[in-house]
PDB file of C-alpha atoms in Angstrom:
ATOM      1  CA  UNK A   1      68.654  39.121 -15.390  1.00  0.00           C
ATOM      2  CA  UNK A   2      70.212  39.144 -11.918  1.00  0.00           C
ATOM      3  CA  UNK A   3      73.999  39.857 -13.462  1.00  0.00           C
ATOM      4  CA  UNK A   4      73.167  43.534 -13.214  1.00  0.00           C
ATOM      5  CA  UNK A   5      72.408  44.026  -9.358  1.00  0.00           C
ATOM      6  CA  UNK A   6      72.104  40.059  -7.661  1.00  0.00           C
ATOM      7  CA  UNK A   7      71.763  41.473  -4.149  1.00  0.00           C
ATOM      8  CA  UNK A   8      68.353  43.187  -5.309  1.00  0.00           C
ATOM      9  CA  UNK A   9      67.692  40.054  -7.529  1.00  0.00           C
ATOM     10  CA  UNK A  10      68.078  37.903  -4.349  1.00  0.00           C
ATOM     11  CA  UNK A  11      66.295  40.027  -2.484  1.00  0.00           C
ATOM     12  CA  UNK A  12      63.440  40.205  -4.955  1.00  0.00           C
ATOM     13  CA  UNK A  13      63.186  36.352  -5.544  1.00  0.00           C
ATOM     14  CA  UNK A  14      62.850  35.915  -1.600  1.00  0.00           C
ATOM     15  CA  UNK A  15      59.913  38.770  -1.636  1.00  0.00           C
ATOM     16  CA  UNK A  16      58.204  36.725  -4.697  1.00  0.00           C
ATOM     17  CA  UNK A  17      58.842  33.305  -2.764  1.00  0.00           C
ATOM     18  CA  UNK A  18      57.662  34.623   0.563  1.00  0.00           C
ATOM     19  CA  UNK A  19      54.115  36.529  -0.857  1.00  0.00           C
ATOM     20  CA  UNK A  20      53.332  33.967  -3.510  1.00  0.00           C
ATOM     21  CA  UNK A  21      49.426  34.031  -3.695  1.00  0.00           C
ATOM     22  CA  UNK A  22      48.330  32.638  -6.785  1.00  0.00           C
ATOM     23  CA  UNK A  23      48.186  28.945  -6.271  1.00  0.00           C
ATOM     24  CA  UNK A  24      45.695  27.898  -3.312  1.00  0.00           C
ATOM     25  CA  UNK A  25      45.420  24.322  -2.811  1.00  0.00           C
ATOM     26  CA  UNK A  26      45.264  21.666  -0.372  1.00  0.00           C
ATOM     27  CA  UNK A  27      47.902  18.882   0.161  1.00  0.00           C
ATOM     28  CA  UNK A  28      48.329  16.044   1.990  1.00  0.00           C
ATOM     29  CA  UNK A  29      50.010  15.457   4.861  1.00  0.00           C
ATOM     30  CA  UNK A  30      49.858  13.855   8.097  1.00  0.00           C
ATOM     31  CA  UNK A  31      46.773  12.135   7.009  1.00  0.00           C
ATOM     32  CA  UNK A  32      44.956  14.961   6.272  1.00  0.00           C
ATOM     33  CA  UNK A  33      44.288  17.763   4.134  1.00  0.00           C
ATOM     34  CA  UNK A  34      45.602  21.424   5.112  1.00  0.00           C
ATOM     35  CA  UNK A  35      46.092  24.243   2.738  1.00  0.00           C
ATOM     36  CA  UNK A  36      49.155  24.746   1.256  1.00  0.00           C
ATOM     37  CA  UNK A  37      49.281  28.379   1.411  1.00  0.00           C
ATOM     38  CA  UNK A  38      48.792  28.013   5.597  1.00  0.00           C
ATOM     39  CA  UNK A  39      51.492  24.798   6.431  1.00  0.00           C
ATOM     40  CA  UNK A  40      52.008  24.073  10.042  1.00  0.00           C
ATOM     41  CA  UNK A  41      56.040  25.323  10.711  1.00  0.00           C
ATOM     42  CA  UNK A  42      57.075  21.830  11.502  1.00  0.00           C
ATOM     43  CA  UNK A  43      55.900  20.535   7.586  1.00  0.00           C
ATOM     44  CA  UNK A  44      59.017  21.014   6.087  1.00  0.00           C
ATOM     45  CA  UNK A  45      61.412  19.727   8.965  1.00  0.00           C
ATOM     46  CA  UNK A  46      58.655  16.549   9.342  1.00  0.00           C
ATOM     47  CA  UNK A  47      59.181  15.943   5.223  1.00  0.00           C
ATOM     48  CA  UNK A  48      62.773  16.180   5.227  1.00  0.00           C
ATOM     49  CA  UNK A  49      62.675  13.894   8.391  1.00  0.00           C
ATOM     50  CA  UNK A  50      60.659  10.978   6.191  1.00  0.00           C
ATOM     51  CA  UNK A  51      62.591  11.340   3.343  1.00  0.00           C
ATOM     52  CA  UNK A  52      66.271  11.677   4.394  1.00  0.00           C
ATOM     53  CA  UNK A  53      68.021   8.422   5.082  1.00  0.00           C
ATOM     54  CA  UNK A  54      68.814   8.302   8.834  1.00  0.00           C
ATOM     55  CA  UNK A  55      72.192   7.314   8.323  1.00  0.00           C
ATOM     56  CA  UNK A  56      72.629  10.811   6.401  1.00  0.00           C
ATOM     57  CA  UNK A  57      70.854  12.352   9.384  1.00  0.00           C
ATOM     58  CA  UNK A  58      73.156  11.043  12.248  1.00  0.00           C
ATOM     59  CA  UNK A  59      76.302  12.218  10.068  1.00  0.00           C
ATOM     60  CA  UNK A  60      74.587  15.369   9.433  1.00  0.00           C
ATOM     61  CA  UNK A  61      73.939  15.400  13.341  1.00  0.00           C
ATOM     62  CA  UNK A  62      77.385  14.582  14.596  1.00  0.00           C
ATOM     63  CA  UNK A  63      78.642  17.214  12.321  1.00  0.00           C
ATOM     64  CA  UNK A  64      76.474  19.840  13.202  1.00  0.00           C
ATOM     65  CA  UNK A  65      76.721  19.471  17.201  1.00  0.00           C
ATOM     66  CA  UNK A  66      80.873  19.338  16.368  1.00  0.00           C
ATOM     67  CA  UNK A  67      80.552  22.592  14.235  1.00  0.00           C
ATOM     68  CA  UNK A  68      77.756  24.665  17.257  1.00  0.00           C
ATOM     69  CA  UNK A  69      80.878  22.948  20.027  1.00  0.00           C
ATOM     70  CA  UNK A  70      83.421  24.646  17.590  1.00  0.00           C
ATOM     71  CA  UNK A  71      81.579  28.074  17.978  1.00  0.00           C
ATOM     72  CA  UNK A  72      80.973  28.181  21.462  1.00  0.00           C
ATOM     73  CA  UNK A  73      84.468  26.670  22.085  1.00  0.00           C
ATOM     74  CA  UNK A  74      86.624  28.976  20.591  1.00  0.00           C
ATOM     75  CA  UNK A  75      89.596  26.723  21.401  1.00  0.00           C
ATOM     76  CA  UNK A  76      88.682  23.607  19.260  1.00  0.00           C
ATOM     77  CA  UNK A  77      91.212  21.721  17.106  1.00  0.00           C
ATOM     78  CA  UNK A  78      89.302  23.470  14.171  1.00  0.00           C
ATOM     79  CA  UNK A  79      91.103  26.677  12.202  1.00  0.00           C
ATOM     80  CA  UNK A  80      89.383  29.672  11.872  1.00  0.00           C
ATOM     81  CA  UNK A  81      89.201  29.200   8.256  1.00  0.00           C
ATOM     82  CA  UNK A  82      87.735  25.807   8.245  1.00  0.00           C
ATOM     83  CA  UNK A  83      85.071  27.151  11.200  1.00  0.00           C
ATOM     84  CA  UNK A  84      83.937  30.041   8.772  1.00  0.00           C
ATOM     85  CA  UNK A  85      83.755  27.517   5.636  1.00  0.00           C
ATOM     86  CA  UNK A  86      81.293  25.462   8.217  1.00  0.00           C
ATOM     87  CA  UNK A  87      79.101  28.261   9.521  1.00  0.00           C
ATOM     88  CA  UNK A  88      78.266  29.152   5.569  1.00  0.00           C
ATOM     89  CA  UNK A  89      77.380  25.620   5.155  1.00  0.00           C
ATOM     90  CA  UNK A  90      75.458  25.235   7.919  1.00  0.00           C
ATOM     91  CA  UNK A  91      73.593  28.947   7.228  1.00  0.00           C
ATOM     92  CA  UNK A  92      73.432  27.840   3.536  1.00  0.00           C
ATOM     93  CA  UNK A  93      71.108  24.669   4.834  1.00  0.00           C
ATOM     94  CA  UNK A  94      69.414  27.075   7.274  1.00  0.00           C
ATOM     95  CA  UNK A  95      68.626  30.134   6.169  1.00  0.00           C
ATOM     96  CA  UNK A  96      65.774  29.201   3.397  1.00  0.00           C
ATOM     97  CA  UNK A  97      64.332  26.750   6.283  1.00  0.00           C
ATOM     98  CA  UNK A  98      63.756  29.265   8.934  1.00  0.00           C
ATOM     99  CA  UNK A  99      62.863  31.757   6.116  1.00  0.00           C
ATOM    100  CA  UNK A 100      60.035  29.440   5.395  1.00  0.00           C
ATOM    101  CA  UNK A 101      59.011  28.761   8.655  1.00  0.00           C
ATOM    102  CA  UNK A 102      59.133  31.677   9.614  1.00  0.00           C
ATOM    103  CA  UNK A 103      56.909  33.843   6.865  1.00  0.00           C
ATOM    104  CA  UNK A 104      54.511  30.321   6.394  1.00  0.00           C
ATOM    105  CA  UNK A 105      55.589  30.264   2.819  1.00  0.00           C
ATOM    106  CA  UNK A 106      53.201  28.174   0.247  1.00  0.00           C
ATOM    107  CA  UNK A 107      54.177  24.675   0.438  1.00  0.00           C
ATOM    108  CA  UNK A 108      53.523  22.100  -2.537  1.00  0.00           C
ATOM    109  CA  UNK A 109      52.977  18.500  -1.545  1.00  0.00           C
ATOM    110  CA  UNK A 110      56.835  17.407   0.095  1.00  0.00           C
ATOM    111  CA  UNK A 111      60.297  19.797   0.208  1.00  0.00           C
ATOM    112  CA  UNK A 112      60.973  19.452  -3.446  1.00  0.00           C
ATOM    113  CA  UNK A 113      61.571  23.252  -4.046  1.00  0.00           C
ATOM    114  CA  UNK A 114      64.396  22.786  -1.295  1.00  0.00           C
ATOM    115  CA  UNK A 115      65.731  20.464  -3.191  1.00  0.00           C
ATOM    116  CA  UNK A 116      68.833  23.148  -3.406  1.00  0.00           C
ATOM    117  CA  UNK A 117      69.550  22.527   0.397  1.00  0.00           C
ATOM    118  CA  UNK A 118      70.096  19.069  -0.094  1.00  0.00           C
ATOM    119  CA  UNK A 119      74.079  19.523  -1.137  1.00  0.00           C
ATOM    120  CA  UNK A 120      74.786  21.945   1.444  1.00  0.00           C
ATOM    121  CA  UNK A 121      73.112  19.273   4.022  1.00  0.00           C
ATOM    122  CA  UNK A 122      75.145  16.250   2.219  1.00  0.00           C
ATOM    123  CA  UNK A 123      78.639  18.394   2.641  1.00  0.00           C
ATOM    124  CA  UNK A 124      78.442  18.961   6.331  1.00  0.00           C
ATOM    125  CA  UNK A 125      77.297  15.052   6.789  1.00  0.00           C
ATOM    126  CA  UNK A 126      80.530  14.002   5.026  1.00  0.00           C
ATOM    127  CA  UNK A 127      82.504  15.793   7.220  1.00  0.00           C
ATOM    128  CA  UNK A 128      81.300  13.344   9.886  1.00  0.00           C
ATOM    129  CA  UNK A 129      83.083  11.006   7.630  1.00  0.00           C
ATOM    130  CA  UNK A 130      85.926  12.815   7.309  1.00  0.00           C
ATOM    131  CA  UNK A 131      86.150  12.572  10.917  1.00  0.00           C
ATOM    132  CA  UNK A 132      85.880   9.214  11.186  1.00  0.00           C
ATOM    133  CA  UNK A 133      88.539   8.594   8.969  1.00  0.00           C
ATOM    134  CA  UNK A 134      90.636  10.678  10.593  1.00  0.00           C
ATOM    135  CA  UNK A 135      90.296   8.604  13.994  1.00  0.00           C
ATOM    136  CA  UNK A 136      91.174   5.219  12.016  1.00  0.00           C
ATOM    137  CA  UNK A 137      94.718   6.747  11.858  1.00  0.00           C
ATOM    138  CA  UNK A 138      94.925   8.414  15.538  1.00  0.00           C
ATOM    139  CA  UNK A 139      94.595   5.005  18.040  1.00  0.00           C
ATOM    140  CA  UNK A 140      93.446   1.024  17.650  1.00  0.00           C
ATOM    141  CA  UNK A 141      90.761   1.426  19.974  1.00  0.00           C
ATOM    142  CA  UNK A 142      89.484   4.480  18.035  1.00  0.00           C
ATOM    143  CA  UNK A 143      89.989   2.573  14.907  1.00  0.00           C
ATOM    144  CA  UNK A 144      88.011  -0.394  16.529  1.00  0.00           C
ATOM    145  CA  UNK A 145      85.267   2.501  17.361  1.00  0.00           C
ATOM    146  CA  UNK A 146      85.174   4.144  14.406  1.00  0.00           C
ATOM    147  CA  UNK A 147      85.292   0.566  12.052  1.00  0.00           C
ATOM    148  CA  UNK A 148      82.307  -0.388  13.979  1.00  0.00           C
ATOM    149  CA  UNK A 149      80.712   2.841  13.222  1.00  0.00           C
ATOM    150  CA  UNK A 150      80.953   2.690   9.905  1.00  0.00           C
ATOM    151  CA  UNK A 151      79.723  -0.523   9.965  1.00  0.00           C
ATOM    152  CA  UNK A 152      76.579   0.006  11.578  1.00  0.00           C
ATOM    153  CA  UNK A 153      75.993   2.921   9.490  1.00  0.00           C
ATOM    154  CA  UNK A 154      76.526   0.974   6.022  1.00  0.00           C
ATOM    155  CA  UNK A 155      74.531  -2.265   7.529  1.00  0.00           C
ATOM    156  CA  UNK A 156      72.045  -0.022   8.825  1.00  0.00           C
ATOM    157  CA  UNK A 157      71.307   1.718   5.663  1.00  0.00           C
ATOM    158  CA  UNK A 158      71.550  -1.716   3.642  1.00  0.00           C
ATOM    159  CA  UNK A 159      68.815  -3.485   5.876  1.00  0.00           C
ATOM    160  CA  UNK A 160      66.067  -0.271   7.127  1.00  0.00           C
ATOM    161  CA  UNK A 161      64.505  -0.229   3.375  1.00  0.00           C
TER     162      UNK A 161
END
């Protein structure tokens, strides 16, 4: 079990996921067949691009250009504490990505075994809505702004399937 040490554990699972060999097969995808052991390094961004609604992507967007501002910016409206509890989020959603893409790791057929990422991604798109909500109480215009927003965002979402 991992109880016992779950820094080797982790380390050991990555080192498992990164140098699996036995399955070699090809899948699908982008109209053709390519083997899933050699995936280009834009198949799992291109997946998670098709299969994400885009409303979740612009939140997730807005969020994650406020959160990179909040780093460089040292001077934001954003507490230390709240910037650390965003950088973990945002490395939570990264970090098995660009481990992927980086060591080519076997792919099978979508991003289903990153699955896991999905919350992490979710979380720092709601804080887009948190946000928002917090401009309905700062100004009318804002709240004009931000009503429309969330408007086009639900409408959107209601009428692109």
């Amino acid at each position: 079990g991992s109880w016992g040490n779950p820094f080797r554990y982790l380390l050991e699972s990555i080192l498992e996921f990164l140098n699996y060999q036995t399955w070699n097969d090809k899948i699908m995808y982008m109209g053709s067949y390519i083997w899933g052991q050699d995936p280009p390094w834009h198949y799992l961004p291109v997946w998670m691009l098709i299969t994400i609604p885009e409303s979740y992507l612009l939140l997730f967007l807005v969020s994650f250009g406020e959160i990179i501002y909040s780093i460089i910016k040292k001077n934001s409206c954003m507490s230390s504490v709240e910037r650390n509890d965003r950088i973990l989020l945002i490395s939570i959603f990264l970090f098995p990505v660009l481990i992927a893409i980086i060591f080519k790791s076997t792919e099978y057929n979508g991003w289903r075994h990153f699955y896991f990422i999905y919350a992490p991604f979710l979380l720092i798109a709601i804080l887009s809505l948190k946000n928002i909500f917090r401009w309905l109480h700062e100004g009318k215009l804002k709240r004009i702004c931000s009503i429309g927003l969330i408007g086009f965002v639900l409408l959107y979402q209601i009428y692109s399937k």
